[in-house]
Structure formats: C-alpha cells, structure tokens
JSON list of C-alpha atoms in Angstrom, two decimals:
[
{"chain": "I", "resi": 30, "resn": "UNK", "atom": "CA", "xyz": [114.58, 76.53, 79.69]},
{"chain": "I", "resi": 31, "resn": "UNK", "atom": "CA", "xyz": [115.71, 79.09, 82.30]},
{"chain": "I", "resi": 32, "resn": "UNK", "atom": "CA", "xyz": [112.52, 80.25, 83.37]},
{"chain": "I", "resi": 33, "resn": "UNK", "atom": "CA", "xyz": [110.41, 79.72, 86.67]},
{"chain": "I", "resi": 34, "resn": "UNK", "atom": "CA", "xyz": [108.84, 76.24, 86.33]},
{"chain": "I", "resi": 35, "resn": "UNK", "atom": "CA", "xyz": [106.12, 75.10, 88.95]},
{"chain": "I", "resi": 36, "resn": "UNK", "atom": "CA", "xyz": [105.08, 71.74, 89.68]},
{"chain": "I", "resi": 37, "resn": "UNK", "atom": "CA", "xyz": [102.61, 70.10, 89.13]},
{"chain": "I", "resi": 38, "resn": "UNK", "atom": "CA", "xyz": [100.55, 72.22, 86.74]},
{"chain": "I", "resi": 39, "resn": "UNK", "atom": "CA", "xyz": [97.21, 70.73, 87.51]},
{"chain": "I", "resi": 40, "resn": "UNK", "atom": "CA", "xyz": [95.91, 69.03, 91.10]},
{"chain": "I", "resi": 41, "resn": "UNK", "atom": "CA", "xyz": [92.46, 68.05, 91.93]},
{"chain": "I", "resi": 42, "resn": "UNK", "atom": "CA", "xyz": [92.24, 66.68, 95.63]},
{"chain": "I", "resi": 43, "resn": "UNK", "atom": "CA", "xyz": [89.37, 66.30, 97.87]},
{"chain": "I", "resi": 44, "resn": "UNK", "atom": "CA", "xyz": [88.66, 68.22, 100.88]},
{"chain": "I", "resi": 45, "resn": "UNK", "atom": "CA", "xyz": [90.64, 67.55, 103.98]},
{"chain": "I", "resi": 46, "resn": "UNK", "atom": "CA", "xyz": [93.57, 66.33, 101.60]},
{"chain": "I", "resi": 47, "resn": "UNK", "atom": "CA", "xyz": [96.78, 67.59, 102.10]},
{"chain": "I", "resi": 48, "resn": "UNK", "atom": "CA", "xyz": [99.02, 69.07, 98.98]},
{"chain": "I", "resi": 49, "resn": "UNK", "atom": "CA", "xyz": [102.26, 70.31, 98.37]},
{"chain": "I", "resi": 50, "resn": "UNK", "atom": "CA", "xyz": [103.54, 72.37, 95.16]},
{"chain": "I", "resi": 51, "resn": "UNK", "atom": "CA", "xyz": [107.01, 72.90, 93.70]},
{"chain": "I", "resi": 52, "resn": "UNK", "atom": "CA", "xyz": [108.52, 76.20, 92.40]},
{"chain": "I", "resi": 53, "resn": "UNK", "atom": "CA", "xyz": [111.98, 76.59, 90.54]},
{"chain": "I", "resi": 54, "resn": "UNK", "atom": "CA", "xyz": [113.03, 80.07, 90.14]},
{"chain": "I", "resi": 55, "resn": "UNK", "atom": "CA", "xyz": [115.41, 81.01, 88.13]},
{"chain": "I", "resi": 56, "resn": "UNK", "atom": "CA", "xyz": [118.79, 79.79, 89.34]},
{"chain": "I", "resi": 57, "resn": "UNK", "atom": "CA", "xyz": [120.58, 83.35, 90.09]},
{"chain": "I", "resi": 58, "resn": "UNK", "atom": "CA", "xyz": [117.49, 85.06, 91.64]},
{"chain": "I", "resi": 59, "resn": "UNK", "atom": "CA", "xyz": [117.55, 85.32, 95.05]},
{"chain": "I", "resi": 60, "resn": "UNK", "atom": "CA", "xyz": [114.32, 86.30, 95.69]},
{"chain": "I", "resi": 61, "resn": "UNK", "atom": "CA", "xyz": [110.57, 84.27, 95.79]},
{"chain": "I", "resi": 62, "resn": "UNK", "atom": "CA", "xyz": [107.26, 84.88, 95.88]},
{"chain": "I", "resi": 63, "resn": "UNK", "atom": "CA", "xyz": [104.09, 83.24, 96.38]},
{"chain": "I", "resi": 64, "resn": "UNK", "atom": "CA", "xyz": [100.59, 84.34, 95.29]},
{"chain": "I", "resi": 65, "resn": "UNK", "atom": "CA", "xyz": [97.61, 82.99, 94.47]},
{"chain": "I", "resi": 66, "resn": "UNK", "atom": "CA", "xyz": [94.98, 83.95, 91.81]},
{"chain": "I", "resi": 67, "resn": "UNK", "atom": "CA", "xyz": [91.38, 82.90, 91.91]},
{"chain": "I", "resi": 68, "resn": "UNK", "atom": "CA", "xyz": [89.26, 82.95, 88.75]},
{"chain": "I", "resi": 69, "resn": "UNK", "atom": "CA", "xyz": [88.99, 86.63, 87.25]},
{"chain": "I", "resi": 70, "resn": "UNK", "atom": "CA", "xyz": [90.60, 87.77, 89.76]},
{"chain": "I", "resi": 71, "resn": "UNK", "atom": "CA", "xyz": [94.55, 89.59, 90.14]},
{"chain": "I", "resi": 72, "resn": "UNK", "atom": "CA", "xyz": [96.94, 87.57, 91.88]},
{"chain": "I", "resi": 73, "resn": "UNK", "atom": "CA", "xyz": [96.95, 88.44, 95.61]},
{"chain": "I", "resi": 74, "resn": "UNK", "atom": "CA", "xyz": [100.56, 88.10, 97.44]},
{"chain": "I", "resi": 75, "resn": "UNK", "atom": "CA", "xyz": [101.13, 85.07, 100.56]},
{"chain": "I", "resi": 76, "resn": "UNK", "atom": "CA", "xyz": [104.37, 85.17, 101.19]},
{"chain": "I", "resi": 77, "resn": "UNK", "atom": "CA", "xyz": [108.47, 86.18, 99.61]},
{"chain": "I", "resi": 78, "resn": "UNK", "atom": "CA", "xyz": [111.91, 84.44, 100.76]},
{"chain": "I", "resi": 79, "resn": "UNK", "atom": "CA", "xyz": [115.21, 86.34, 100.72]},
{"chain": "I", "resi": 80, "resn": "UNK", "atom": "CA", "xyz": [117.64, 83.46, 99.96]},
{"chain": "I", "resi": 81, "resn": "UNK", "atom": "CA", "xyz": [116.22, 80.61, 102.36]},
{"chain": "I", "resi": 82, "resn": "UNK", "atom": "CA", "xyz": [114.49, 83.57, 104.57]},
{"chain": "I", "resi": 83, "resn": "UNK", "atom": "CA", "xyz": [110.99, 83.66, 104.71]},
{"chain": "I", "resi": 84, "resn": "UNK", "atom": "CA", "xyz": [110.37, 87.82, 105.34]},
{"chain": "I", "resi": 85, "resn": "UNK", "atom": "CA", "xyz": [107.18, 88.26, 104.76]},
{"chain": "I", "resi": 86, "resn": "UNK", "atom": "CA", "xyz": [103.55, 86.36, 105.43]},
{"chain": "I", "resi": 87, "resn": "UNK", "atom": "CA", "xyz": [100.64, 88.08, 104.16]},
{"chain": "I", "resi": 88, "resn": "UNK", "atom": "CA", "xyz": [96.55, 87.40, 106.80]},
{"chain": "I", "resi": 89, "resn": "UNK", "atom": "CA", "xyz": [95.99, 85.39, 104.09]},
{"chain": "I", "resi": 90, "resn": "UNK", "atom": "CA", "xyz": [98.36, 82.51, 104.64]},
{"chain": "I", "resi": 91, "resn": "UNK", "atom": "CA", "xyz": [96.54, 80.78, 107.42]},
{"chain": "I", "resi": 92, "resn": "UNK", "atom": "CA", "xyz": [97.76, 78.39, 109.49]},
{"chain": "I", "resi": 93, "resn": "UNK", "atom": "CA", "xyz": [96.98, 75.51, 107.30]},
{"chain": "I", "resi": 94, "resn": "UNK", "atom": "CA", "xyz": [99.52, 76.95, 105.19]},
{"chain": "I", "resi": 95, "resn": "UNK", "atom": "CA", "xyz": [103.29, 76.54, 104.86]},
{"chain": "I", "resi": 96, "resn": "UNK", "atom": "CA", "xyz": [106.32, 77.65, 102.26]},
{"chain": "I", "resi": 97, "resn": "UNK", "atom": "CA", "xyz": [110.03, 76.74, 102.78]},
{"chain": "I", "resi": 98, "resn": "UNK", "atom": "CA", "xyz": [112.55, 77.63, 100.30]},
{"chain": "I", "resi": 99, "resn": "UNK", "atom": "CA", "xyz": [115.06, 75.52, 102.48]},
{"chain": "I", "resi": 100, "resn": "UNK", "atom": "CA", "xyz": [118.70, 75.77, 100.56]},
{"chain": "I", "resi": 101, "resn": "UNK", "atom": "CA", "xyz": [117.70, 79.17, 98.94]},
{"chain": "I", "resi": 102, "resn": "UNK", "atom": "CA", "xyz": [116.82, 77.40, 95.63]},
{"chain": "I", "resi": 103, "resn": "UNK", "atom": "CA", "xyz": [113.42, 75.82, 94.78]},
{"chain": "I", "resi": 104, "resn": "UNK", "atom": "CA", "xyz": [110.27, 76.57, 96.88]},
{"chain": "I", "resi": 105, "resn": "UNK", "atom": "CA", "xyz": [107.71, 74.49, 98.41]},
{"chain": "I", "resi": 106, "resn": "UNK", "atom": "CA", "xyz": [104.13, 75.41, 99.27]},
{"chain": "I", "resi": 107, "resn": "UNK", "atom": "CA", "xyz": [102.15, 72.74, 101.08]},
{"chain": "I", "resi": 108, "resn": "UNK", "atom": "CA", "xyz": [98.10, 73.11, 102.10]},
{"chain": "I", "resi": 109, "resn": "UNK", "atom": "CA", "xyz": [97.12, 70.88, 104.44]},
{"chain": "I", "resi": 110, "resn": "UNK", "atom": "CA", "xyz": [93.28, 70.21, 105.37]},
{"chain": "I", "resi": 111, "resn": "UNK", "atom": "CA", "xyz": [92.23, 71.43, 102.30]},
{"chain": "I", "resi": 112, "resn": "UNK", "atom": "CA", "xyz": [89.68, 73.49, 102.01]},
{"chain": "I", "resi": 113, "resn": "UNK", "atom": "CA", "xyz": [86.93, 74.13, 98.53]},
{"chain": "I", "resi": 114, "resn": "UNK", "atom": "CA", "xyz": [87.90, 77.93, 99.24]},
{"chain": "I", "resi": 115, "resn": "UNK", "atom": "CA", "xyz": [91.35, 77.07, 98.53]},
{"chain": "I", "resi": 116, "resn": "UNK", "atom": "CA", "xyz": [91.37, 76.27, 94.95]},
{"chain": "I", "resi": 117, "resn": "UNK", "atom": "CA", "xyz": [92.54, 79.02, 93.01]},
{"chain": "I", "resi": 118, "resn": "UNK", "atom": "CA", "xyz": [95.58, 79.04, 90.32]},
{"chain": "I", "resi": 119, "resn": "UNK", "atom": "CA", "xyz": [99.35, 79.69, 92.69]},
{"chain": "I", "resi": 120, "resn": "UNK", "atom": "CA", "xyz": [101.80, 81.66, 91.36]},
{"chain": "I", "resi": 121, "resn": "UNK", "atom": "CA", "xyz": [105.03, 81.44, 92.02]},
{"chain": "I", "resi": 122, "resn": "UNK", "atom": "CA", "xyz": [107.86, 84.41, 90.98]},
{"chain": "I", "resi": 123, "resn": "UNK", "atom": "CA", "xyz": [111.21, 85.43, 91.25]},
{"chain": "I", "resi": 124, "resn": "UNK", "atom": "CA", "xyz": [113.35, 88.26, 91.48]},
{"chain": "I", "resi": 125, "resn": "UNK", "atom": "CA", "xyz": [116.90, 88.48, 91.11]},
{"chain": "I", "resi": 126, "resn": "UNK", "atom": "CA", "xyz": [117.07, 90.97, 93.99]},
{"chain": "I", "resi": 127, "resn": "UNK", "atom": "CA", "xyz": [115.24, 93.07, 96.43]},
{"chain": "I", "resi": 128, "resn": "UNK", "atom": "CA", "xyz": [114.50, 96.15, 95.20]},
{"chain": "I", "resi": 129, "resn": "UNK", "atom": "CA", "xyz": [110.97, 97.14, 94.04]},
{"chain": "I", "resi": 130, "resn": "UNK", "atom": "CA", "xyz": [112.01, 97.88, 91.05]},
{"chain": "I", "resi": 131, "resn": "UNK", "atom": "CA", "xyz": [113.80, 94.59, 90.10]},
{"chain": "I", "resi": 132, "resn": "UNK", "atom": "CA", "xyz": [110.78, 92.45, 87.41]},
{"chain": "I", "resi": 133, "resn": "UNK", "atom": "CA", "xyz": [109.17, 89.75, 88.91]},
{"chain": "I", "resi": 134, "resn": "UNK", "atom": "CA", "xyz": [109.33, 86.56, 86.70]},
{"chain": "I", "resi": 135, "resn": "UNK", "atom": "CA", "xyz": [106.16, 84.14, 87.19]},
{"chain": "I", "resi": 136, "resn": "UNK", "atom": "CA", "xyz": [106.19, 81.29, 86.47]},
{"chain": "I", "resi": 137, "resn": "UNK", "atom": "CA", "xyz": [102.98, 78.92, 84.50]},
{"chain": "I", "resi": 138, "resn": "UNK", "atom": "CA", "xyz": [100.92, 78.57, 87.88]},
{"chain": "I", "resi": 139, "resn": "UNK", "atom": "CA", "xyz": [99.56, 75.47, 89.47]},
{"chain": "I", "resi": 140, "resn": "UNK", "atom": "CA", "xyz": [95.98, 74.79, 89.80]},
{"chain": "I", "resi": 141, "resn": "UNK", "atom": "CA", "xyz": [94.07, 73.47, 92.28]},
{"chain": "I", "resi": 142, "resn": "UNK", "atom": "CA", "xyz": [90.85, 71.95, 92.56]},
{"chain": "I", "resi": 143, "resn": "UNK", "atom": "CA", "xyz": [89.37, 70.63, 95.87]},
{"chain": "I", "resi": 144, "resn": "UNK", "atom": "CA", "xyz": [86.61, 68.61, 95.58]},
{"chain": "S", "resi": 11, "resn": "UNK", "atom": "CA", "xyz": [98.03, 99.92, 103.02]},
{"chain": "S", "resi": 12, "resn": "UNK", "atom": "CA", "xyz": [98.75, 100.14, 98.87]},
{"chain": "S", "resi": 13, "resn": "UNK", "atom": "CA", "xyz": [95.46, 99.47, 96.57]},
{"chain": "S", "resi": 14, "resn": "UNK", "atom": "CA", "xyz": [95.52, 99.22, 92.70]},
{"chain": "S", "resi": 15, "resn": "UNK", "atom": "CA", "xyz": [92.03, 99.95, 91.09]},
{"chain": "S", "resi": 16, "resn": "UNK", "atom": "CA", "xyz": [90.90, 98.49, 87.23]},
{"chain": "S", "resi": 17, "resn": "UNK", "atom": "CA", "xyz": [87.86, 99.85, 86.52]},
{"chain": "S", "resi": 18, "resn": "UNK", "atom": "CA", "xyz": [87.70, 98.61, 83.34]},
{"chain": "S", "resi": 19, "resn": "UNK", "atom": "CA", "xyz": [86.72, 94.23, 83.31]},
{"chain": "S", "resi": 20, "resn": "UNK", "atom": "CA", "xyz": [86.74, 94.03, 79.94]},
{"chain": "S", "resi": 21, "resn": "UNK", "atom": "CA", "xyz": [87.94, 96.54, 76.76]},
{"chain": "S", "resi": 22, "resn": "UNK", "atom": "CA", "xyz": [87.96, 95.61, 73.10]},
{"chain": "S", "resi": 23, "resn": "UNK", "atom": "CA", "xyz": [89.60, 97.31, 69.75]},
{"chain": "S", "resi": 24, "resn": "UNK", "atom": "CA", "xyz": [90.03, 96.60, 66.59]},
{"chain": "S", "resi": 25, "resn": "UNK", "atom": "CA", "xyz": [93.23, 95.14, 65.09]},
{"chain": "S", "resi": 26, "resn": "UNK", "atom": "CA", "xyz": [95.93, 98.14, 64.25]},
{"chain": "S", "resi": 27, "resn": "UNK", "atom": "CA", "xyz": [93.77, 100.47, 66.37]},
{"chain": "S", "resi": 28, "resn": "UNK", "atom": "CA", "xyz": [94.11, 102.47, 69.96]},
{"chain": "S", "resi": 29, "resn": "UNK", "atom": "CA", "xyz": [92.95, 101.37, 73.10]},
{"chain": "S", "resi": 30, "resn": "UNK", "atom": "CA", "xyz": [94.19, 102.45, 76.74]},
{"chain": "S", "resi": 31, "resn": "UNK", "atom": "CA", "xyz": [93.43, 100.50, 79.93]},
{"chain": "S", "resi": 32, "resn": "UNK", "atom": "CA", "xyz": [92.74, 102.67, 83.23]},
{"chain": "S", "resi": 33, "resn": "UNK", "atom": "CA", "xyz": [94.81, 102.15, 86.80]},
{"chain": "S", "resi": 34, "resn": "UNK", "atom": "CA", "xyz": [94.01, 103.79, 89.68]},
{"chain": "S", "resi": 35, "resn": "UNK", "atom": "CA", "xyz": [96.47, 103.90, 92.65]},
{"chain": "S", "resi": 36, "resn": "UNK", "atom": "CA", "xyz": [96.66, 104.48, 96.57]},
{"chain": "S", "resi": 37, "resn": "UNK", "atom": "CA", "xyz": [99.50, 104.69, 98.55]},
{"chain": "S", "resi": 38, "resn": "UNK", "atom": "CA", "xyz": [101.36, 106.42, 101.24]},
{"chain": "S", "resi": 39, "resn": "UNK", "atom": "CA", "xyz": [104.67, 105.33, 99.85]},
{"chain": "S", "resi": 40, "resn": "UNK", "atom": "CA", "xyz": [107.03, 108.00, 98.22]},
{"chain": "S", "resi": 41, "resn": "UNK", "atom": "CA", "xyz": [109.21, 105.67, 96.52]},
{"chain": "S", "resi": 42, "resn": "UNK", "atom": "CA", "xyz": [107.47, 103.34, 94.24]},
{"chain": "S", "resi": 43, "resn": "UNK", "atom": "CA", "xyz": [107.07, 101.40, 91.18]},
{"chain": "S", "resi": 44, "resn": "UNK", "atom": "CA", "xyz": [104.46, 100.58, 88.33]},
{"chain": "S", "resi": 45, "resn": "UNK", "atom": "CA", "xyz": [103.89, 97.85, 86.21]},
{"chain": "S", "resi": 46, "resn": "UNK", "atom": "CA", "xyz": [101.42, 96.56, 83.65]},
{"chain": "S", "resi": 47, "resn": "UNK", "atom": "CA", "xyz": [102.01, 92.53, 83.20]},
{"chain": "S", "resi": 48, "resn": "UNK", "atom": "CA", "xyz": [99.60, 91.01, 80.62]},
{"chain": "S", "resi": 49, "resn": "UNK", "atom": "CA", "xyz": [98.69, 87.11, 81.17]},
{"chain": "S", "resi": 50, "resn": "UNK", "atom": "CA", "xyz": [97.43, 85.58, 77.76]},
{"chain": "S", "resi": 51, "resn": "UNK", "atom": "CA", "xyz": [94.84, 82.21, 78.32]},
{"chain": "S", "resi": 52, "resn": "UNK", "atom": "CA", "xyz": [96.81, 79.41, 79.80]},
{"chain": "S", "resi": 53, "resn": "UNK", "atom": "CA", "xyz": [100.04, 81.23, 79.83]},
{"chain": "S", "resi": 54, "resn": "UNK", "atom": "CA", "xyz": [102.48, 82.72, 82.34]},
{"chain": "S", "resi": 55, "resn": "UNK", "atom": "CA", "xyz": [102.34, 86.29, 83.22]},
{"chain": "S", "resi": 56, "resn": "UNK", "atom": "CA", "xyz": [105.13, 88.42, 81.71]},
{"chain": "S", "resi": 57, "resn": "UNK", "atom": "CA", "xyz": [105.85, 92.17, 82.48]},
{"chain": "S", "resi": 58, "resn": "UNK", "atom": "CA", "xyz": [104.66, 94.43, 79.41]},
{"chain": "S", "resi": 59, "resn": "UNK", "atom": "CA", "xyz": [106.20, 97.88, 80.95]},
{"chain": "S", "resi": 60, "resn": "UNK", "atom": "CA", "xyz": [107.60, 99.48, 84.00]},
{"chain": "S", "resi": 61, "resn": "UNK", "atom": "CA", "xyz": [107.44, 103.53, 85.72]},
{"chain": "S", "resi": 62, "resn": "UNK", "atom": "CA", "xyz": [109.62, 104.28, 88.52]},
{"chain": "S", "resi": 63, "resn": "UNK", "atom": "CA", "xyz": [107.54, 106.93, 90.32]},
{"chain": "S", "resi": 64, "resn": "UNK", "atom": "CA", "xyz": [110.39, 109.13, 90.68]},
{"chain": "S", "resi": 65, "resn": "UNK", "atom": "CA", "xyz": [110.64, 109.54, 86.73]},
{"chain": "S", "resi": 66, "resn": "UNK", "atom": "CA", "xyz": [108.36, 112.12, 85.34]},
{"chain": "S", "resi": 67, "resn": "UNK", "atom": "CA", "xyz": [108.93, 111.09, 82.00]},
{"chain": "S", "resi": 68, "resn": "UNK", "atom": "CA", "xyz": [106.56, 108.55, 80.45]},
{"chain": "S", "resi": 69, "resn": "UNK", "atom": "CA", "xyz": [107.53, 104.95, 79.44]},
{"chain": "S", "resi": 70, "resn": "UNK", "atom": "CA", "xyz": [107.53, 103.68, 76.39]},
{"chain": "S", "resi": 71, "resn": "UNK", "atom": "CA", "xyz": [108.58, 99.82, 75.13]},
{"chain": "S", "resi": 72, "resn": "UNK", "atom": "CA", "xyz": [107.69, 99.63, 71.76]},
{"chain": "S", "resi": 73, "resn": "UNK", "atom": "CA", "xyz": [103.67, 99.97, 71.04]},
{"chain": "S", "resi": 74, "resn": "UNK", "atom": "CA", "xyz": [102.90, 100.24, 74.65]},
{"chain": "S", "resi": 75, "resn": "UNK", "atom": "CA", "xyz": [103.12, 103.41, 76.66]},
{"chain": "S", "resi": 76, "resn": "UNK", "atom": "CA", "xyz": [102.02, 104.65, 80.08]},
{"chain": "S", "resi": 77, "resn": "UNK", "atom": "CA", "xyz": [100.44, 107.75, 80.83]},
{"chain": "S", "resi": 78, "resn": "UNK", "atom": "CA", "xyz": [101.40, 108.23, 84.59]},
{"chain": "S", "resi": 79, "resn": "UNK", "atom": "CA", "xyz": [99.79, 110.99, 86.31]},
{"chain": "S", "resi": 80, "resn": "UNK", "atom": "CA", "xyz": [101.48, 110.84, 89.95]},
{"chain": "S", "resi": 81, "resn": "UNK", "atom": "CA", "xyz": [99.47, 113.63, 91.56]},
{"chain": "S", "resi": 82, "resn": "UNK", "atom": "CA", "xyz": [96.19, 112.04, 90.65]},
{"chain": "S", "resi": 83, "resn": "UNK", "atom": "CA", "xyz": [97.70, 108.31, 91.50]},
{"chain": "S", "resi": 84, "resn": "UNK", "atom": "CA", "xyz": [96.62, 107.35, 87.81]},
{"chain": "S", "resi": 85, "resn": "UNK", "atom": "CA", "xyz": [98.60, 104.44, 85.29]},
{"chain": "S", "resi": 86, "resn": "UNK", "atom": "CA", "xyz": [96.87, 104.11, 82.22]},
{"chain": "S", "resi": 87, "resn": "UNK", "atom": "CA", "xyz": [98.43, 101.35, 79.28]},
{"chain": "S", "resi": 88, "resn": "UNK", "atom": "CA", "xyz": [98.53, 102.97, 75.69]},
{"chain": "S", "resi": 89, "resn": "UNK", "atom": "CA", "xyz": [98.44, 99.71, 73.22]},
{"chain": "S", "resi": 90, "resn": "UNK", "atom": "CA", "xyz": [98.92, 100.93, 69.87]},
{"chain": "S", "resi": 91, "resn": "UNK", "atom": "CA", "xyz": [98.52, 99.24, 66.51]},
{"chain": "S", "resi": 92, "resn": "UNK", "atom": "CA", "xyz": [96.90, 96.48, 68.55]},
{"chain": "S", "resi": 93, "resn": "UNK", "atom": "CA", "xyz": [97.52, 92.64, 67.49]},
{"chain": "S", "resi": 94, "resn": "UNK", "atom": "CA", "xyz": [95.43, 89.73, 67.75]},
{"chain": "S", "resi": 95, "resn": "UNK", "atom": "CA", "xyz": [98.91, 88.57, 69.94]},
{"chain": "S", "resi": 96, "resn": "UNK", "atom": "CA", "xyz": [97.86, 91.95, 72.65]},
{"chain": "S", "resi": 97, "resn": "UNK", "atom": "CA", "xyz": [94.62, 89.65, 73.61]},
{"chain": "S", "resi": 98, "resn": "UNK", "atom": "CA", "xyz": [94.64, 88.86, 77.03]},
{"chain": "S", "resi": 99, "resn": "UNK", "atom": "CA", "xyz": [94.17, 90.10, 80.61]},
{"chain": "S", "resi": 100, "resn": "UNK", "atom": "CA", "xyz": [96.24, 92.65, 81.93]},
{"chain": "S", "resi": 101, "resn": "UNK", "atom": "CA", "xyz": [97.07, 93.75, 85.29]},
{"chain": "S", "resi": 102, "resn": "UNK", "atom": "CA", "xyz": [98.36, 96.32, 86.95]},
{"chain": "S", "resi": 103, "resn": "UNK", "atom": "CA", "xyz": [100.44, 96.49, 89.99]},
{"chain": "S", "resi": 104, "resn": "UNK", "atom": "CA", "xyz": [102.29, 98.33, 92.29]},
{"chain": "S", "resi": 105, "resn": "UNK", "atom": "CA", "xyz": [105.49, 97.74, 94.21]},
{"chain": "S", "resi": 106, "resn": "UNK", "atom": "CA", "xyz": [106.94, 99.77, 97.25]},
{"chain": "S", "resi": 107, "resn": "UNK", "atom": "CA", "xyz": [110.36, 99.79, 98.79]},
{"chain": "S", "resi": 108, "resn": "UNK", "atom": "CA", "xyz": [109.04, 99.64, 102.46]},
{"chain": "S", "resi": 109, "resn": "UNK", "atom": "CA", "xyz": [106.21, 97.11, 101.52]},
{"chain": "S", "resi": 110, "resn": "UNK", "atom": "CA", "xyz": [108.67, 94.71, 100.91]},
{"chain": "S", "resi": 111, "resn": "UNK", "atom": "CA", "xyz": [108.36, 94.57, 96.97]},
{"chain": "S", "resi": 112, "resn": "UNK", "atom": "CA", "xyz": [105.56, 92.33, 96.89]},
{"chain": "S", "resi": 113, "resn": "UNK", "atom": "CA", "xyz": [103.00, 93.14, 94.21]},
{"chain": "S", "resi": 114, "resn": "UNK", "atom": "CA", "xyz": [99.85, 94.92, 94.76]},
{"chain": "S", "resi": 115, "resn": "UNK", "atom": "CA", "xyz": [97.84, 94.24, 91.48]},
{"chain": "S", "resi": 116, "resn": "UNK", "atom": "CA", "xyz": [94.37, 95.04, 89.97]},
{"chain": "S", "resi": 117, "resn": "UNK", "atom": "CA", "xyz": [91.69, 92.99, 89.21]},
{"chain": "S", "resi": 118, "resn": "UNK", "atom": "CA", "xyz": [92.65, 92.63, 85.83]},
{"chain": "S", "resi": 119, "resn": "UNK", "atom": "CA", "xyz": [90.98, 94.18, 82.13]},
{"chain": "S", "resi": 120, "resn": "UNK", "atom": "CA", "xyz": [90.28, 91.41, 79.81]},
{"chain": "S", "resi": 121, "resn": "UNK", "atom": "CA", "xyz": [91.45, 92.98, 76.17]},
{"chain": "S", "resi": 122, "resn": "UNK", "atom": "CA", "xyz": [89.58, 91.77, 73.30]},
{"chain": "S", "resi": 123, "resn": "UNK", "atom": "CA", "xyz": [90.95, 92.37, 69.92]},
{"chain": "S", "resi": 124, "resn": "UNK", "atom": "CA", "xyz": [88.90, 92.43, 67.22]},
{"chain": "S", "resi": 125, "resn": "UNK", "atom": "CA", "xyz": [90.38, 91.34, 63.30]}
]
C-alpha cells in the first residue's frame, strides 16, 4: 500500500497524559500536513513541512504542541499535557510538491480521546 | 484571511437523481484553487474534483461537476446519477499560492442517498 498511513488509529489517554502520533506520507512527496478534525466539523490546518522544514504553524498549535518530520520522511505529532479539548480525529496529508494546486493525499486519521 | 462557507449540513437525493452542494468563498488571493474532497464513515478523505481559479471553464470528472462562479466567490458540486457509494460528507476547500497551500475547508454537507 502506497498511501499515507497514520499511526495509531485509535488512542484514549487521560488528561495530563502525554501522546505522540505517526504519519507516513507517501514516499516521493515532499510535502506534509497536519490538521485536525473535531466531530462534524471540516478539518482545520496546524502545521506543513517542506522536506524536514517546518514552514508553517497555524494559533492553533499551542505550545503543548509539537511536529517534526526530522529526515524529510515520516512525521511525528506529539501533545503533551493533554487536554479533553484536544480530542478530535488528526489528519495527516501529503503533497508531492508545493504548489496549491498539487492534491493533498490524507491519510485514515488518528483519534483521540482524553479522558 | 481565506474562509470557505457550507451552508448546507445535510442534503439527501434519491439514487440515479441530481443533487448539488453549495460553497461559498472569501479571499483576497488572485491565484487560487478549489476542491471538493468527500470523506465516507470511517474512511480517508479523497479529492472528488479540482478548479484552478484562473480557468473559466467548468470541471468535470465523470458524474461530478462544479459550477464555479468566480465573481460571486461561489463552488457548487453537481453529483449526477447519484449512488448509494456518493454517501458521505463532503467538503470543500480552498488553497492559495501565498497562503502556503494549506487547506481552508468548509464545515462539511452530509449527503444522504436515498435507494
């Protein structure tokens, strides 16, 4: 399978826990994305790497927050001090380059749960 | 900064009938791009059609076509012949050159389709 592939699919954690989540991308895209999508809602963006780059952190990404991508490959997103406000389904997507116009491939999404 | 309205939460049609879902844009941004993705229950997002804002002509993949309006900022989905497969939400979302290609999406229109 040469698609985006996140890791794990599924975490439930209590409050004041600290996670971390895996994203793949697909191995000749040079671009990632984070976002995260609570329930019924559209996925809203955190944060993109160029290569091993990060360009680009959106307000919501607060300092409990942090994504490497540190070889330009797969991604990690780590939470610490969860939060109940903080569980919500994260995307992850790639791109193979820059432009707007280039398709953003998502992958299945993990979801979190903070008890 | 970009915003992508969906006034529509929830349509339904009838299988091998017409429905079109409504998008409503804002931006500042002269060089831009459109996209509808559609995310079925418990599945990854995937990209159903794309309008560079530059083309006047309408896309078209397949059953699906876009009715893009750029002087009113509107991006309405065409599903024709729907399928009990076209259930599922779908989102629109917008993508800029100078906003670092992120995506801006909607809040999503749950399609219903009815055998």
């Amino acid at each position: 399978d040469t698609g985006v592939s996140q890791n794990p699919r599924h975490k439930i954690t209590k409050r004041g826990q600290n996670v971390t989540f895996r994203c793949d991308p697909i191995s000749e895209h040079n671009r990632l994305y984070w976002y995260r999508q609570t329930l019924g809602q559209g996925p809203e963006f955190l944060t993109y790497f160029q290569n091993e780059a990060q360009l680009e952190k959106s307000r919501l990404l607060s300092d409990r927050f942090s994504a490497e991508r540190p070889k330009g490959s797969f991604s990690t997103l780590e939470i610490q001090r969860t939060e109940q406000g903080d569980s919500a389904m994260y995307l992850c997507a790639s791109s193979l380059g820059g432009s707007a116009s280039h398709e953003q491939f998502f992958g299945p999404g993990t979801r979190l749960t903070v008890l | 900064a970009q915003t992508v309205t969906q006034s529509q939460p929830e349509m339904s049609v009838q299988e091998a009938e017409t429905v079109t879902l409504s998008c409503t844009y804002d931006t500042s941004e002269s060089d831009y791009y459109l996209f509808w993705y559609k995310q079925p229950p418990s599945r990854q997002m995937i990209l159903v059609i794309r309008q560079e804002a530059y083309k006047q002509q309408n896309a078209t993949e397949n059953r699906f076509s876009v009715n893009f309006q750029k002087a009113a900022k509107s991006f309405s989905l065409k599903i024709s012949d729907s399928q009990l497969g076209d259930a599922a939400m779908y989102f629109c979302a917008y993508s800029g050159e100078t906003s670092g290609s992120r995506l801006t999406f909607g809040e999503g229109t749950q399609l219903t389709v009815n055998p």
